[in-house]
Structures are given as C-alpha cells and as structure tokens.
PDB file of C-alpha atoms and ligand atoms in Angstrom:
ATOM      1  CA  MET A 290      -4.295  -9.418  15.399  1.00  0.00           C
ATOM      2  CA  ASN A 291      -4.059  -5.942  13.877  1.00  0.00           C
ATOM      3  CA  ALA A 292      -4.259  -5.456  10.138  1.00  0.00           C
ATOM      4  CA  ILE A 293      -3.041  -1.977   9.265  1.00  0.00           C
ATOM      5  CA  ILE A 294      -4.054  -1.086   5.729  1.00  0.00           C
ATOM      6  CA  LEU A 295      -2.414   1.848   3.983  1.00  0.00           C
ATOM      7  CA  LEU A 296      -4.179   3.356   0.990  1.00  0.00           C
ATOM      8  CA  GLY A 297      -2.759   5.961  -1.351  1.00  0.00           C
ATOM      9  CA  ALA A 298      -1.893   6.706  -4.956  1.00  0.00           C
ATOM     10  CA  PRO A 299       1.322   5.621  -6.662  1.00  0.00           C
ATOM     11  CA  GLY A 300       3.885   8.181  -5.529  1.00  0.00           C
ATOM     12  CA  SER A 301       1.966   9.033  -2.340  1.00  0.00           C
ATOM     13  CA  GLY A 302       4.791   7.711  -0.181  1.00  0.00           C
ATOM     14  CA  LYS A 303       2.715   4.894   1.246  1.00  0.00           C
ATOM     15  CA  GLY A 304       5.514   2.353   0.753  1.00  0.00           C
ATOM     16  CA  THR A 305       7.955   4.491   2.764  1.00  0.00           C
ATOM     17  CA  GLN A 306       5.430   5.098   5.515  1.00  0.00           C
ATOM     18  CA  ALA A 307       4.445   1.436   5.600  1.00  0.00           C
ATOM     19  CA  MET A 308       8.100   0.484   6.116  1.00  0.00           C
ATOM     20  CA  ARG A 309       8.539   2.978   8.940  1.00  0.00           C
ATOM     21  CA  LEU A 310       5.362   1.880  10.640  1.00  0.00           C
ATOM     22  CA  ALA A 311       6.355  -1.762  10.324  1.00  0.00           C
ATOM     23  CA  GLU A 312       9.740  -1.054  11.835  1.00  0.00           C
ATOM     24  CA  SER A 313       8.350   0.995  14.711  1.00  0.00           C
ATOM     25  CA  LEU A 314       5.641  -1.487  15.576  1.00  0.00           C
ATOM     26  CA  GLY A 315       7.743  -4.574  14.938  1.00  0.00           C
ATOM     27  CA  LEU A 316       5.189  -5.896  12.472  1.00  0.00           C
ATOM     28  CA  PRO A 317       5.866  -7.334   9.015  1.00  0.00           C
ATOM     29  CA  HIS A 318       5.503  -5.014   6.036  1.00  0.00           C
ATOM     30  CA  ILE A 319       3.569  -6.753   3.285  1.00  0.00           C
ATOM     31  CA  SER A 320       3.800  -4.993  -0.063  1.00  0.00           C
ATOM     32  CA  THR A 321       2.161  -6.839  -2.939  1.00  0.00           C
ATOM     33  CA  GLY A 322       4.238  -4.674  -5.327  1.00  0.00           C
ATOM     34  CA  VAL A 323       7.494  -5.779  -3.668  1.00  0.00           C
ATOM     35  CA  ILE A 324       6.430  -9.440  -3.679  1.00  0.00           C
ATOM     36  CA  LEU A 325       5.445  -9.236  -7.348  1.00  0.00           C
ATOM     37  CA  ARG A 326       8.657  -7.412  -8.367  1.00  0.00           C
ATOM     38  CA  GLN A 327      10.666 -10.093  -6.557  1.00  0.00           C
ATOM     39  CA  ALA A 328       8.772 -12.809  -8.422  1.00  0.00           C
ATOM     40  CA  VAL A 329       9.575 -11.049 -11.716  1.00  0.00           C
ATOM     41  CA  ALA A 330      13.259 -10.743 -10.754  1.00  0.00           C
ATOM     42  CA  ASP A 331      13.364 -14.435  -9.776  1.00  0.00           C
ATOM     43  CA  GLY A 332      11.650 -15.459 -13.016  1.00  0.00           C
ATOM     44  CA  THR A 333       9.076 -17.615 -11.200  1.00  0.00           C
ATOM     45  CA  GLU A 334       5.788 -18.692 -12.822  1.00  0.00           C
ATOM     46  CA  LEU A 335       4.062 -15.869 -10.961  1.00  0.00           C
ATOM     47  CA  GLY A 336       6.705 -13.435 -12.171  1.00  0.00           C
ATOM     48  CA  LYS A 337       6.206 -14.505 -15.779  1.00  0.00           C
ATOM     49  CA  VAL A 338       2.472 -13.867 -15.518  1.00  0.00           C
ATOM     50  CA  ALA A 339       2.892 -10.529 -13.689  1.00  0.00           C
ATOM     51  CA  ARG A 340       5.799  -9.008 -15.633  1.00  0.00           C
ATOM     52  CA  ASP A 341       4.083  -7.463 -18.645  1.00  0.00           C
ATOM     53  CA  ILE A 342       0.981  -6.456 -16.701  1.00  0.00           C
ATOM     54  CA  MET A 343       3.114  -4.557 -14.175  1.00  0.00           C
ATOM     55  CA  ALA A 344       5.329  -2.960 -16.810  1.00  0.00           C
ATOM     56  CA  ALA A 345       2.160  -1.613 -18.441  1.00  0.00           C
ATOM     57  CA  GLY A 346       0.926  -0.170 -15.125  1.00  0.00           C
ATOM     58  CA  ARG A 347      -2.148  -2.395 -14.997  1.00  0.00           C
ATOM     59  CA  LEU A 348      -3.436  -4.575 -12.152  1.00  0.00           C
ATOM     60  CA  VAL A 349      -2.470  -8.193 -11.736  1.00  0.00           C
ATOM     61  CA  SER A 350      -5.581 -10.396 -11.323  1.00  0.00           C
ATOM     62  CA  ASP A 351      -7.493 -10.274  -8.037  1.00  0.00           C
ATOM     63  CA  GLU A 352      -7.166 -14.021  -7.692  1.00  0.00           C
ATOM     64  CA  ILE A 353      -3.377 -13.925  -7.881  1.00  0.00           C
ATOM     65  CA  VAL A 354      -2.918 -11.098  -5.397  1.00  0.00           C
ATOM     66  CA  LEU A 355      -5.433 -12.589  -2.963  1.00  0.00           C
ATOM     67  CA  GLY A 356      -3.466 -15.834  -3.091  1.00  0.00           C
ATOM     68  CA  ILE A 357      -0.264 -13.926  -2.294  1.00  0.00           C
ATOM     69  CA  VAL A 358      -1.790 -12.046   0.638  1.00  0.00           C
ATOM     70  CA  ASP A 359      -3.673 -15.014   2.065  1.00  0.00           C
ATOM     71  CA  GLU A 360      -0.525 -17.104   2.077  1.00  0.00           C
ATOM     72  CA  ARG A 361       1.689 -14.345   3.472  1.00  0.00           C
ATOM     73  CA  ILE A 362      -0.556 -13.460   6.407  1.00  0.00           C
ATOM     74  CA  ALA A 363      -0.787 -17.111   7.412  1.00  0.00           C
ATOM     75  CA  ALA A 364       2.946 -17.041   8.254  1.00  0.00           C
ATOM     76  CA  PRO A 365       3.835 -17.144  11.966  1.00  0.00           C
ATOM     77  CA  ASP A 366       5.437 -13.666  11.960  1.00  0.00           C
ATOM     78  CA  CYS A 367       2.001 -12.181  11.180  1.00  0.00           C
ATOM     79  CA  GLY A 368       0.453 -13.514  14.391  1.00  0.00           C
ATOM     80  CA  ARG A 369       0.324 -10.097  16.110  1.00  0.00           C
ATOM     81  CA  GLY A 370      -0.530  -8.226  12.951  1.00  0.00           C
ATOM     82  CA  PHE A 371       0.944  -6.772   9.780  1.00  0.00           C
ATOM     83  CA  ILE A 372       1.016  -3.682   7.578  1.00  0.00           C
ATOM     84  CA  LEU A 373      -0.583  -4.046   4.148  1.00  0.00           C
ATOM     85  CA  ASP A 374       0.821  -1.800   1.424  1.00  0.00           C
ATOM     86  CA  GLY A 375      -0.711  -1.946  -2.050  1.00  0.00           C
ATOM     87  CA  TYR A 376      -3.548  -4.265  -1.096  1.00  0.00           C
ATOM     88  CA  PRO A 377      -6.494  -3.898  -1.508  1.00  0.00           C
ATOM     89  CA  ARG A 378      -6.517  -1.953  -4.766  1.00  0.00           C
ATOM     90  CA  ASN A 379     -10.167  -2.359  -5.752  1.00  0.00           C
ATOM     91  CA  GLN A 380     -13.467  -3.263  -4.135  1.00  0.00           C
ATOM     92  CA  ALA A 381     -13.324  -6.946  -5.038  1.00  0.00           C
ATOM     93  CA  GLN A 382      -9.951  -7.160  -3.259  1.00  0.00           C
ATOM     94  CA  ALA A 383     -11.325  -5.251  -0.262  1.00  0.00           C
ATOM     95  CA  ARG A 384     -14.236  -7.677   0.056  1.00  0.00           C
ATOM     96  CA  ALA A 385     -11.941 -10.680  -0.262  1.00  0.00           C
ATOM     97  CA  LEU A 386      -9.640  -9.174   2.365  1.00  0.00           C
ATOM     98  CA  ALA A 387     -12.532  -8.571   4.755  1.00  0.00           C
ATOM     99  CA  GLY A 388     -13.364 -12.289   4.486  1.00  0.00           C
ATOM    100  CA  VAL A 389      -9.784 -13.360   5.142  1.00  0.00           C
ATOM    101  CA  LEU A 390      -9.417 -10.975   8.090  1.00  0.00           C
ATOM    102  CA  SER A 391     -12.684 -11.900   9.761  1.00  0.00           C
ATOM    103  CA  LYS A 392     -11.718 -15.576   9.466  1.00  0.00           C
ATOM    104  CA  ARG A 393      -8.604 -14.704  11.499  1.00  0.00           C
ATOM    105  CA  GLY A 394     -10.381 -12.363  13.900  1.00  0.00           C
ATOM    106  CA  ALA A 395      -8.209  -9.430  12.819  1.00  0.00           C
ATOM    107  CA  THR A 396      -9.002  -5.787  13.565  1.00  0.00           C
ATOM    108  CA  GLU A 397      -8.684  -3.461  10.559  1.00  0.00           C
ATOM    109  CA  TRP A 398      -7.015  -0.048  10.840  1.00  0.00           C
ATOM    110  CA  ILE A 399      -7.224   1.883   7.601  1.00  0.00           C
ATOM    111  CA  ALA A 400      -5.355   5.073   6.702  1.00  0.00           C
ATOM    112  CA  ASN A 401      -5.377   6.900   3.394  1.00  0.00           C
ATOM    113  CA  ILE A 402      -2.400   9.069   2.439  1.00  0.00           C
ATOM    114  CA  ASP A 403      -3.783  11.896   0.389  1.00  0.00           C
ATOM    115  CA  VAL A 404      -1.627  13.648  -2.238  1.00  0.00           C
ATOM    116  CA  PRO A 405      -3.034  15.758  -5.117  1.00  0.00           C
ATOM    117  CA  PRO A 406      -2.453  14.324  -8.634  1.00  0.00           C
ATOM    118  CA  GLU A 407      -0.204  17.192  -9.825  1.00  0.00           C
ATOM    119  CA  GLU A 408       2.140  16.596  -6.873  1.00  0.00           C
ATOM    120  CA  LEU A 409       2.215  12.842  -7.644  1.00  0.00           C
ATOM    121  CA  THR A 410       3.285  13.491 -11.209  1.00  0.00           C
ATOM    122  CA  ALA A 411       5.996  15.919 -10.066  1.00  0.00           C
ATOM    123  CA  ARG A 412       7.372  13.397  -7.563  1.00  0.00           C
ATOM    124  CA  VAL A 413       7.577  10.584 -10.045  1.00  0.00           C
ATOM    125  CA  ARG A 414       9.323  12.817 -12.581  1.00  0.00           C
ATOM    126  CA  GLY A 415      11.840  13.566  -9.827  1.00  0.00           C
ATOM    127  CA  ARG A 416      12.559   9.948  -8.931  1.00  0.00           C
ATOM    128  CA  ARG A 417      12.558   8.647 -12.508  1.00  0.00           C
ATOM    129  CA  GLY A 418      15.879   7.098 -13.354  1.00  0.00           C
ATOM    130  CA  THR A 419      17.004   6.950  -9.720  1.00  0.00           C
ATOM    131  CA  ASP A 420      15.294   3.749  -8.630  1.00  0.00           C
ATOM    132  CA  GLY A 421      14.914   2.303 -12.100  1.00  0.00           C
ATOM    133  CA  ARG A 422      11.374   1.001 -11.871  1.00  0.00           C
ATOM    134  CA  GLN A 423      10.119  -0.069 -15.255  1.00  0.00           C
ATOM    135  CA  ASP A 424       6.611   1.070 -14.388  1.00  0.00           C
ATOM    136  CA  ASP A 425       7.823   4.635 -13.683  1.00  0.00           C
ATOM    137  CA  SER A 426       8.015   5.459 -17.401  1.00  0.00           C
ATOM    138  CA  GLU A 427       5.741   8.379 -18.333  1.00  0.00           C
ATOM    139  CA  GLU A 428       3.230   6.118 -20.020  1.00  0.00           C
ATOM    140  CA  ALA A 429       3.125   3.407 -17.356  1.00  0.00           C
ATOM    141  CA  PHE A 430       2.894   5.943 -14.561  1.00  0.00           C
ATOM    142  CA  CYS A 431      -0.030   7.727 -16.241  1.00  0.00           C
ATOM    143  CA  ARG A 432      -1.729   4.369 -16.592  1.00  0.00           C
ATOM    144  CA  ARG A 433      -1.091   3.596 -12.903  1.00  0.00           C
ATOM    145  CA  LEU A 434      -2.648   6.921 -11.945  1.00  0.00           C
ATOM    146  CA  GLU A 435      -5.687   6.242 -14.143  1.00  0.00           C
ATOM    147  CA  VAL A 436      -6.070   2.769 -12.680  1.00  0.00           C
ATOM    148  CA  TYR A 437      -5.714   4.252  -9.193  1.00  0.00           C
ATOM    149  CA  GLU A 438      -8.430   6.825  -9.865  1.00  0.00           C
ATOM    150  CA  SER A 439     -10.902   4.414 -11.391  1.00  0.00           C
ATOM    151  CA  GLU A 440     -10.253   1.303  -9.254  1.00  0.00           C
ATOM    152  CA  SER A 441      -8.630   2.312  -5.969  1.00  0.00           C
ATOM    153  CA  LEU A 442     -10.021   5.745  -5.156  1.00  0.00           C
ATOM    154  CA  PRO A 443     -13.567   4.298  -4.778  1.00  0.00           C
ATOM    155  CA  LEU A 444     -12.181   2.299  -1.840  1.00  0.00           C
ATOM    156  CA  LEU A 445     -12.512   5.486   0.196  1.00  0.00           C
ATOM    157  CA  ASP A 446     -16.288   5.306  -0.261  1.00  0.00           C
ATOM    158  CA  TYR A 447     -16.231   1.598   0.408  1.00  0.00           C
ATOM    159  CA  TYR A 448     -14.448   2.041   3.754  1.00  0.00           C
ATOM    160  CA  GLY A 449     -16.258   5.294   4.586  1.00  0.00           C
ATOM    161  CA  ASN A 450     -15.500   6.544   8.072  1.00  0.00           C
ATOM    162  CA  ARG A 451     -13.517   3.420   8.886  1.00  0.00           C
ATOM    163  CA  ALA A 452     -10.639   4.980   6.916  1.00  0.00           C
ATOM    164  CA  VAL A 453      -8.767   7.944   8.344  1.00  0.00           C
ATOM    165  CA  ASN A 454      -7.512  10.459   5.826  1.00  0.00           C
ATOM    166  CA  ILE A 455      -4.165  12.127   6.310  1.00  0.00           C
ATOM    167  CA  SER A 456      -2.274  14.596   4.171  1.00  0.00           C
ATOM    168  CA  GLY A 457       0.758  13.143   2.398  1.00  0.00           C
ATOM    169  CA  LEU A 458       2.307  16.581   1.839  1.00  0.00           C
ATOM    170  CA  GLY A 459       5.428  17.760   3.640  1.00  0.00           C
ATOM    171  CA  SER A 460       8.440  15.797   4.835  1.00  0.00           C
ATOM    172  CA  ARG A 461       8.458  12.066   5.488  1.00  0.00           C
ATOM    173  CA  ASP A 462       8.656  12.820   9.208  1.00  0.00           C
ATOM    174  CA  ASP A 463       5.635  15.119   8.985  1.00  0.00           C
ATOM    175  CA  VAL A 464       3.590  12.442   7.272  1.00  0.00           C
ATOM    176  CA  PHE A 465       4.756   9.768   9.703  1.00  0.00           C
ATOM    177  CA  GLY A 466       3.787  11.958  12.658  1.00  0.00           C
ATOM    178  CA  ARG A 467       0.298  12.434  11.201  1.00  0.00           C
ATOM    179  CA  LEU A 468      -0.048   8.755  10.493  1.00  0.00           C
ATOM    180  CA  CYS A 469       0.855   7.779  14.048  1.00  0.00           C
ATOM    181  CA  ALA A 470      -1.530  10.362  15.442  1.00  0.00           C
ATOM    182  CA  ALA A 471      -4.301   9.069  13.186  1.00  0.00           C
ATOM    183  CA  LEU A 472      -3.884   5.413  14.080  1.00  0.00           C
ATOM    184  CA  PRO A 473      -4.662   5.109  17.785  1.00  0.00           C
ATOM    185  CA  PHE A 474      -3.251   1.606  17.934  1.00  0.00           C
ATOM    186  CA  ALA A 475       0.013   2.777  16.402  1.00  0.00           C
ATOM    187  CA  ALA A 476       0.156   6.015  18.367  1.00  0.00           C
ATOM    188  CA  ALA A 477      -0.122   4.183  21.650  1.00  0.00           C
ATOM    189  CA  ARG A 478       3.041   2.310  20.801  1.00  0.00           C
ATOM    190  CA  LEU A 479       4.889   5.155  19.177  1.00  0.00           C
ATOM    191  CA  VAL A 480       4.911   8.011  21.588  1.00  0.00           C
ATOM    192  CA  THR A 481       8.546   8.941  21.232  1.00  0.00           C
ATOM    193  CA  PRO A 482       9.937  12.283  22.460  1.00  0.00           C
ATOM    194  CA  LYS A 483      10.349  13.321  18.837  1.00  0.00           C
ATOM    195  CA  LEU A 484       6.709  12.822  18.009  1.00  0.00           C
ATOM    196  CA  VAL A 485       5.524  14.430  21.215  1.00  0.00           C
ATOM    197  CA  ALA A 486       7.631  17.473  20.417  1.00  0.00           C
ATOM    198  CA  GLN A 487       5.925  17.974  17.041  1.00  0.00           C
TER     199      GLN A 487
HETATM  200  P1  ADP B 233       2.686   1.815  -6.681  1.00  0.00           P
HETATM  201  O1  ADP B 233       1.813   1.912  -5.465  1.00  0.00           O
HETATM  202  O2  ADP B 233       3.857   2.756  -6.651  1.00  0.00           O
HETATM  203  O3  ADP B 233       1.929   1.889  -7.975  1.00  0.00           O
HETATM  204  P2  ADP B 233       3.284  -1.008  -6.090  1.00  0.00           P
HETATM  205  O4  ADP B 233       4.685  -1.379  -5.791  1.00  0.00           O
HETATM  206  O5  ADP B 233       2.307  -1.047  -4.966  1.00  0.00           O
HETATM  207  O6  ADP B 233       3.366   0.422  -6.766  1.00  0.00           O
HETATM  208  O7  ADP B 233       2.695  -1.933  -7.270  1.00  0.00           O
HETATM  209  C1  ADP B 233       3.357  -2.056  -8.505  1.00  0.00           C
HETATM  210  C2  ADP B 233       2.489  -2.880  -9.473  1.00  0.00           C
HETATM  211  O8  ADP B 233       2.276  -4.196  -8.948  1.00  0.00           O
HETATM  212  C3  ADP B 233       1.095  -2.332  -9.746  1.00  0.00           C
HETATM  213  O9  ADP B 233       1.088  -1.312 -10.719  1.00  0.00           O
HETATM  214  C4  ADP B 233       0.368  -3.610 -10.192  1.00  0.00           C
HETATM  215  O10 ADP B 233       0.702  -3.964 -11.521  1.00  0.00           O
HETATM  216  C5  ADP B 233       0.961  -4.673  -9.277  1.00  0.00           C
HETATM  217  N1  ADP B 233       0.182  -4.798  -8.025  1.00  0.00           N
HETATM  218  C6  ADP B 233       0.602  -4.501  -6.772  1.00  0.00           C
HETATM  219  N2  ADP B 233      -0.374  -4.710  -5.876  1.00  0.00           N
HETATM  220  C7  ADP B 233      -1.457  -5.138  -6.579  1.00  0.00           C
HETATM  221  C8  ADP B 233      -2.788  -5.493  -6.238  1.00  0.00           C
HETATM  222  N3  ADP B 233      -3.227  -5.442  -4.977  1.00  0.00           N
HETATM  223  N4  ADP B 233      -3.627  -5.876  -7.228  1.00  0.00           N
HETATM  224  C9  ADP B 233      -3.211  -5.934  -8.484  1.00  0.00           C
HETATM  225  N5  ADP B 233      -1.989  -5.601  -8.902  1.00  0.00           N
HETATM  226  C10 ADP B 233      -1.102  -5.208  -7.961  1.00  0.00           C
END
C-alpha cells in the first residue's frame, strides 16, 4: 500500500496536483478540506463543529481529522494506496498518521510543493470570488497562511530527507511533471510521451 502525502501552503496548487496524481495512478484522492467542506454543506454534526473554525482559517481538532482519515483509508478502494491532500497539517497529525500507516504496512511517499508567500497571496487574490470559498476572504486567508507557517511548515523538518521538495511555480503541467519525476513510484507508472518530451 502506497500513501502519497502532498504538503504545501494554501494556494500552492497541491489540491490540483493531488487530483491529477490520483487520476493518473488510479488511486483515491483524500482531501480533508473537501471532506470537511462537504460535511459543512450537508449540515452534519461534524460540519456544525467544523464550520466556524474553517471560516476563520483555523485548524479543526487533530482528533477529528485523524478520525476522518483513519476511517477513509480503511475503505476497500484504498487497498493499493491513496493520495493525502491537506493531512497531516502539524506534527501531532504526522505522528498519528505514521502510527496508522505502519499498522497497515503502508509505504510513505512525501512531496512538498514549494511556493513563495508573495506568490500565494497573489494567486488567492486572483481566484477570490471565482470559487466562492468562505475561507478565501483576505482575513481568513492571512490566518491560513499564518497557521501554515507556524504549524505545517515545521513538518518539513519532521520529515527531513524523506520529503522531496519541488517548485510549485510555472504551469500546472510543469508542476505535475516535476512531481512525477520526484516520486519514483509515481514516475514509474506515469511515463507518458508528454512527460518524456519535457
Ligand atoms: P487549503 O490547503 O487551501 O488551506 P484545505 O481545503 O486543505 O485548504 O482546508 C480547508 C480548511 O479545512 C483548513 O483551513 C482547516 O480549517 C480545515 N482542515 C483541512 N485539513 C485539516 C487538517 N488536517 N487539520 C485540521 N484542519 C484541517
């Protein structure tokens, strides 16, 4: 079982890349943000707890997100592996994940999509209003960036050389090409004429 973990700031494009990778590899894309937004839209108990925290750009509790991930990766479609997008977001989550993955005998592949903060801000200003995310307001986005810097960025030290770092600048195809080249497991399955040509 292969657990592909994508790290990156809000606005780094990790959600887009995670979707493409999932599609190419035929593995499920697990985004804790998507699951939480769906729970909010459905008005479930989880959604009621998560709604205000998400709108403010803060993190939902480690216990809740671990529960979500643990349950999701137990599903039969995750048997060969899965792509994790938005989890882990701090060291406590990374440690909990390591426990869950070793219990299942999963191999971790970790890639960080690196985008400088000024570019992140510019991107989110550009998309604001187009996809209508409540947490893309100026204030909530700044908070998400702060939370990313204080909680999630230290994950790079935590994973050390187990995480490959790739630049998130350039077109989506550029970034996807780099990602595939950086993940040997993925690259082996993704050698398409297009990527070879690049
Ligand atoms: P982005 O990466 O663009 O900030 P996500 O869709 O990954 O957005 O997450 C949106 C929000 O959902 C986060 O700001 C946070 O409130 C909540 N969330 C998602 N994943 C986690 C997580 N692993 N731990 C805590 N909160 C999370």
